[in-house]
CSV table of C-alpha atoms in Angstrom, one decimal:
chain,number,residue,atom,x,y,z
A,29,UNK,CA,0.0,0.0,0.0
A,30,UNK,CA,2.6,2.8,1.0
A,31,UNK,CA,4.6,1.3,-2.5
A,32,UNK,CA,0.9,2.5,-4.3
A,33,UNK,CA,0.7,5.9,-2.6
A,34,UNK,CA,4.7,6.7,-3.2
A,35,UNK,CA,4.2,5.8,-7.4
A,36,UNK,CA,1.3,8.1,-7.3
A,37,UNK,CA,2.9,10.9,-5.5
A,38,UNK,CA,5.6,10.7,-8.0
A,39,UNK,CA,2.7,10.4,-11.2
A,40,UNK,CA,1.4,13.9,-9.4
A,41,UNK,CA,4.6,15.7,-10.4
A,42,UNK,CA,4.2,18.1,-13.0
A,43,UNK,CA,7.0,16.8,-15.4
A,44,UNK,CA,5.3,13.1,-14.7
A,45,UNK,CA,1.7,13.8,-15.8
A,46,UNK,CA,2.4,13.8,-19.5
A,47,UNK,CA,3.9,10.8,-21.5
A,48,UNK,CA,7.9,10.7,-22.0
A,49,UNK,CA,7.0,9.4,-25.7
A,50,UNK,CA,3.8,11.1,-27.1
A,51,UNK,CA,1.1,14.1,-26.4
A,52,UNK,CA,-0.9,11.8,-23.8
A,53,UNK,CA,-2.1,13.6,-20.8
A,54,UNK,CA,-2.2,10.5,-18.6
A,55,UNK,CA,0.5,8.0,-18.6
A,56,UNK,CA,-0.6,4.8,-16.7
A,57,UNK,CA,2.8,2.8,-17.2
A,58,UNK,CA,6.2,3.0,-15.7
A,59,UNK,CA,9.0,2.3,-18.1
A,60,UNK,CA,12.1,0.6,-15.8
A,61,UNK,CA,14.3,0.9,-18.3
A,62,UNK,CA,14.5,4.6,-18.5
A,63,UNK,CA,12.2,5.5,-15.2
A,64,UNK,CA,10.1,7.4,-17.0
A,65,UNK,CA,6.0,7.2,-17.1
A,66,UNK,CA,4.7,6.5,-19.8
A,67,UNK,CA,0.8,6.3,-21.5
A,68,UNK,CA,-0.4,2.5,-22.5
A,69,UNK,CA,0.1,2.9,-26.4
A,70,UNK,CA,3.8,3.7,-25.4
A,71,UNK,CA,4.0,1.0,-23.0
A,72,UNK,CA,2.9,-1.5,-25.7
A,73,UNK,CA,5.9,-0.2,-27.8
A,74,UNK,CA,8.4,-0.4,-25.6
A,75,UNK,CA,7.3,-4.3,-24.7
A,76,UNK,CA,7.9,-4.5,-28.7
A,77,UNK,CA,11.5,-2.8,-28.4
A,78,UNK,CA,12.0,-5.3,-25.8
A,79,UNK,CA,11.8,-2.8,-22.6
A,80,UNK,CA,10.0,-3.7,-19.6
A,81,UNK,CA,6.9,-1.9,-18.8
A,82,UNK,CA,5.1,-2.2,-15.3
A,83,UNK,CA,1.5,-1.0,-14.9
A,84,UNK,CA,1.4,1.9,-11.9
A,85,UNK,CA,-1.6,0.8,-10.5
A,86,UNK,CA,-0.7,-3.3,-9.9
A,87,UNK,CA,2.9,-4.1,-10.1
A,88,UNK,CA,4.3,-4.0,-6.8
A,89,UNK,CA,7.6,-1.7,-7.1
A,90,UNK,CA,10.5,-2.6,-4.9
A,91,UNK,CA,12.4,-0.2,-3.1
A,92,UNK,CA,15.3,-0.1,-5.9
A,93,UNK,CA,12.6,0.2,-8.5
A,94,UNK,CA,11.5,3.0,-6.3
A,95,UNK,CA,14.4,5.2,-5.8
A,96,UNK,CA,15.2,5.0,-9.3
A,97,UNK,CA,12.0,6.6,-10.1
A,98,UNK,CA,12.7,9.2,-7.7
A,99,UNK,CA,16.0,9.9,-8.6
A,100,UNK,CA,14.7,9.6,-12.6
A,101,UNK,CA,11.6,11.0,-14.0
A,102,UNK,CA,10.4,12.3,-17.2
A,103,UNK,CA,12.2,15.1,-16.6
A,104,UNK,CA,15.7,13.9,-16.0
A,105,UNK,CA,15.1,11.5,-19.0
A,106,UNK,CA,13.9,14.4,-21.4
A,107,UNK,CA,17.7,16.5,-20.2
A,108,UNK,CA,18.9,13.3,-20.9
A,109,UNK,CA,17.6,12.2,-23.9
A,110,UNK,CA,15.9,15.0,-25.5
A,111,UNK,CA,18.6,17.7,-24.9
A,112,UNK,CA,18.9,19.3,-28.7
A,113,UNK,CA,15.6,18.5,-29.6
A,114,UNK,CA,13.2,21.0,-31.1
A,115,UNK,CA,9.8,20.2,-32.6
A,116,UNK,CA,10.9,21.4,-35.6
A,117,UNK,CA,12.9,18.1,-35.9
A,118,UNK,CA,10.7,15.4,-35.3
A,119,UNK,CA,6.9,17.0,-34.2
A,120,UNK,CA,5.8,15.2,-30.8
A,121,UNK,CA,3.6,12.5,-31.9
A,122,UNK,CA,0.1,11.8,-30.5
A,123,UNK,CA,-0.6,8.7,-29.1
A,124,UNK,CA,-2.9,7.7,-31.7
A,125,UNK,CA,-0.1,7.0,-34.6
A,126,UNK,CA,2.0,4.3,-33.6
A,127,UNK,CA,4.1,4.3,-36.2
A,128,UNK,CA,5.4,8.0,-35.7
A,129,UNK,CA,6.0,6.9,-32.1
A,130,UNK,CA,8.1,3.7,-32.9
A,131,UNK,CA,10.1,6.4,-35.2
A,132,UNK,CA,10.2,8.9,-32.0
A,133,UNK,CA,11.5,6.1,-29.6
A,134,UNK,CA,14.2,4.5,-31.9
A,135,UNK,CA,15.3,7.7,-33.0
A,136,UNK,CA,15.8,9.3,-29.7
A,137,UNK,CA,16.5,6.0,-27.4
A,138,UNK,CA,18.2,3.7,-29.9
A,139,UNK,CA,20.1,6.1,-32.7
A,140,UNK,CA,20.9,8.7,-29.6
A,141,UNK,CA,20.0,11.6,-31.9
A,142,UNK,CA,18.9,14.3,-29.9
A,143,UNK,CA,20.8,12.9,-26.5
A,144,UNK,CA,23.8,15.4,-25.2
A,145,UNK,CA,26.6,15.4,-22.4
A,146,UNK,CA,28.6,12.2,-22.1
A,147,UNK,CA,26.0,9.9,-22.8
A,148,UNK,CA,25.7,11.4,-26.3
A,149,UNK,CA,28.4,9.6,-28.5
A,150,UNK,CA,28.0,10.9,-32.1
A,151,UNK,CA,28.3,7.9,-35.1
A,152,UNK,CA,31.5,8.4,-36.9
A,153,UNK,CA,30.7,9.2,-40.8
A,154,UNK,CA,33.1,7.1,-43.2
A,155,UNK,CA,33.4,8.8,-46.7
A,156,UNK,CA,32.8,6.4,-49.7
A,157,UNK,CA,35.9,4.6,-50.8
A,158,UNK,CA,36.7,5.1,-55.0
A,159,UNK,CA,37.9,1.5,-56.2
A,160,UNK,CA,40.2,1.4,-58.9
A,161,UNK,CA,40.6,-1.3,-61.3
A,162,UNK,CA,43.9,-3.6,-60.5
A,163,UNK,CA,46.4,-4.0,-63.6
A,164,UNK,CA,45.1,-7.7,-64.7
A,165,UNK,CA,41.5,-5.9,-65.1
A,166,UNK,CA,43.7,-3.2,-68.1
A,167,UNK,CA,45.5,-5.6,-69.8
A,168,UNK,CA,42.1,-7.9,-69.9
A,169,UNK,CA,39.8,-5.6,-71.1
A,170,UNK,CA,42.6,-3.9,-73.4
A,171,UNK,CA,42.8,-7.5,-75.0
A,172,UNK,CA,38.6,-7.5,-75.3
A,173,UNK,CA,39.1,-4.3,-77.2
A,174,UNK,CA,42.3,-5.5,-79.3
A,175,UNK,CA,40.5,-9.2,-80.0
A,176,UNK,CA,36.4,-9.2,-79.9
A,177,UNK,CA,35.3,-12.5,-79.6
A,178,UNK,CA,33.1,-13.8,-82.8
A,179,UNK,CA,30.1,-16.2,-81.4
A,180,UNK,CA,28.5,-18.4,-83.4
A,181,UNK,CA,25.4,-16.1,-83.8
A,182,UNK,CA,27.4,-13.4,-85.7
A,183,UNK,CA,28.8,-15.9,-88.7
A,184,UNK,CA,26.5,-16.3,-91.6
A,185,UNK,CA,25.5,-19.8,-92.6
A,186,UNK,CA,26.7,-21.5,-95.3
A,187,UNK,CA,25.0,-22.2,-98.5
A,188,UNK,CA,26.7,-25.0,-99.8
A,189,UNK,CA,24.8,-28.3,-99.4
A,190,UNK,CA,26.9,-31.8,-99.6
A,191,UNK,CA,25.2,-34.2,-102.4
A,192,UNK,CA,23.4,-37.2,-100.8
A,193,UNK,CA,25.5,-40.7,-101.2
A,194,UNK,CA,25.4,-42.8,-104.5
A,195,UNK,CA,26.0,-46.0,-104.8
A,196,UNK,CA,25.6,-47.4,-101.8
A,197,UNK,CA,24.8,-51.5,-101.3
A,198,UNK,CA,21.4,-52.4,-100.8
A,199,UNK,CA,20.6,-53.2,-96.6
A,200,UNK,CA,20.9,-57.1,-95.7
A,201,UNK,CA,17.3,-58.4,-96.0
A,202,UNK,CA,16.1,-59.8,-92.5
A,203,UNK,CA,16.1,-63.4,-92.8
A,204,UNK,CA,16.2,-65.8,-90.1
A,205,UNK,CA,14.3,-64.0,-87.4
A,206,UNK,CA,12.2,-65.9,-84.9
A,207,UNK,CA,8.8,-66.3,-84.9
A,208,UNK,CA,6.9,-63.6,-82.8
A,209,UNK,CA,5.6,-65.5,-79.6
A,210,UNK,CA,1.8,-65.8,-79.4
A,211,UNK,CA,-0.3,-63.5,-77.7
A,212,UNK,CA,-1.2,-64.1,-74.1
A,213,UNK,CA,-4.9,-64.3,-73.7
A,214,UNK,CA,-6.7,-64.1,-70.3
A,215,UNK,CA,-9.6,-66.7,-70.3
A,216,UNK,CA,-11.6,-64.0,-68.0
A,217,UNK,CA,-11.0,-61.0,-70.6
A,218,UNK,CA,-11.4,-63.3,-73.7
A,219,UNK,CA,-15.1,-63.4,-72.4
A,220,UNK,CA,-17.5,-60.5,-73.1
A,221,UNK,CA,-17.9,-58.1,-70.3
A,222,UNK,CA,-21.8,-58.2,-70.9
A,223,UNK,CA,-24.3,-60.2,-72.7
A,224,UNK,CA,-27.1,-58.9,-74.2
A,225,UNK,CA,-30.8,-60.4,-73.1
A,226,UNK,CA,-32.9,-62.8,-75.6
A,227,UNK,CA,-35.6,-60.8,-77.0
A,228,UNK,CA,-38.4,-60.7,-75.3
A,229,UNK,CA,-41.3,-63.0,-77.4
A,230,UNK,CA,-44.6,-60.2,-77.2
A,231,UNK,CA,-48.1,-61.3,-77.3
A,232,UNK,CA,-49.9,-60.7,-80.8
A,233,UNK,CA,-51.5,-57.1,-80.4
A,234,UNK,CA,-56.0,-57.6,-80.1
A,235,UNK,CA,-58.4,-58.1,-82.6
A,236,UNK,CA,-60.1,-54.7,-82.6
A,237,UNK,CA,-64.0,-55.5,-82.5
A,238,UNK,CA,-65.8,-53.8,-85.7
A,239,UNK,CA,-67.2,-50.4,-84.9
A,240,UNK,CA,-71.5,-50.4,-85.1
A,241,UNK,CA,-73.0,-46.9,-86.3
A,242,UNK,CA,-75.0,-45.5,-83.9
A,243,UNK,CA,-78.6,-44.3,-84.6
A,244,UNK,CA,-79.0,-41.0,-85.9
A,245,UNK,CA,-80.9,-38.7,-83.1
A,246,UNK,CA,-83.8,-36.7,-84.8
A,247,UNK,CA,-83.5,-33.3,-83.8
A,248,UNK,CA,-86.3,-32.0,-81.9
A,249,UNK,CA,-87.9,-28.4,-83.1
A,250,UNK,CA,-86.7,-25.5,-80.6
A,251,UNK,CA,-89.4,-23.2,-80.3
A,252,UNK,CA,-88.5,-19.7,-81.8
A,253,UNK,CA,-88.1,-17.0,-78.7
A,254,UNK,CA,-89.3,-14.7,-81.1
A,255,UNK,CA,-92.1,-12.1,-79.8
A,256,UNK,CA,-95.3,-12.9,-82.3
A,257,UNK,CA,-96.0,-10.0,-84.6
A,258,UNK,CA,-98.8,-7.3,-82.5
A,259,UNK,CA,-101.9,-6.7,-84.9
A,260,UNK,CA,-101.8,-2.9,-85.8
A,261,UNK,CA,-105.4,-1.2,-84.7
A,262,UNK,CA,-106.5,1.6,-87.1
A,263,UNK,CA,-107.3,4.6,-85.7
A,264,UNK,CA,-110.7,5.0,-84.7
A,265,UNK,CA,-113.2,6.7,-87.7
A,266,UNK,CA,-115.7,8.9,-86.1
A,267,UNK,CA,-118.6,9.6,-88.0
A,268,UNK,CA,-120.6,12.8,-88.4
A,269,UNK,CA,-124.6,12.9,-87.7
């Protein structure tokens, strides 16, 4: 318990409460390797670099692990490593692009590029060596130049065509040969694979009986739906007295 409370009275300094790697406001993790805090997408990259990583809320710290995180801290680390640094040389990354960090971490941890005082050991630059051909190489390719080599692809072919052979003795007949042996014949594959049925004898077709007329049916008068004809009165004559 009094481990707990002394990591998170060093998380509350003001140098501790941002991530050593990225723009995170909250780191979670404690990087041993460097004592420094650092956020969980950090943490995750510096378990890939091969660093060890403890979580600040769960791993009990031991007392070595503690002192070096008092004497450390993301402020000593960024004097350390971060002493000619300028965000105009690599911008600070955010948390959310991994890659950028992985950059950040292997440029500043692993290539020491922005580190200073005696830690900071610059890499020597070596200036391209100029190889000059050895006196064997000359005289070879002075002999190339003096004798090219022909292949066969660069001479023309020939048009000249040998005459075909006269008079040349018949070939020996061939006389005297032994008889060719006779074919081997399997007993089971000299019989047919399959045998075709008998036909089958059908029955004569049926006499078909003769076919009687029928009776004519006499048609039976319809009667006609037709209204009859109405009589047509004459107007009535009226008579004088």
């Amino acid at each position: 318990m009094a481990e707990t409370q002394t990591i998170w009275e060093l998380r509350e300094i003001a140098d501790n409460q941002k991530c050593m790697d990225c723009a995170d406001r909250f780191p979670r993790y404690v990087c041993l390797d460097y004592n420094t805090f650092v956020c969980s997408a950090c943490g995750n990259i510096h378990k890939e670099l091969g660093h060890r990583v403890e979580s600040a809320s769960l791993y009990p710290f031991k007392e070595n692990e503690l002192d070096g995180l008092r004497k450390g801290g993301n402020k000593v680390a960024r004097e350390q490593w971060l002493t000619r640094w300028t965000p105009t040389d690599f911008a600070e990354p955010l948390p959310t692009e991994p890659q950028k960090v992985r950059e950040f971490m292997m440029l500043k941890y692993n290539d020491r590029k922005w580190a200073g005082g005696a830690s900071y050991i610059p890499a020597p630059i070596v200036p391209p060596t100029m190889v000059t051909p050895s006196t064997s190489h000359k005289q070879d390719s002075n002999r190339s130049l003096a004798q090219p080599t022909i292949s066969r692809e660069m001479v023309a072919p020939s048009t000249f065509m040998p005459p075909p052979p006269t008079n040349l003795p018949p070939p020996p007949p061939l006389t005297n040969l032994p008889p060719p042996p006779p074919p081997i014949i399997d007993a089971a594959l000299a019989q047919p694979i399959f045998t075709p049925p008998p036909p089958a004898v059908l029955p004569p077709p049926p006499v078909l009986s003769p076919v009687v007329s029928r009776p004519a049916i006499p048609s039976i008068p319809v009667a006609s739906t037709r209204p009859a004809a109405v009589p047509q009165i004459s107007p009535r004559k009226e008579y004088s007295k």
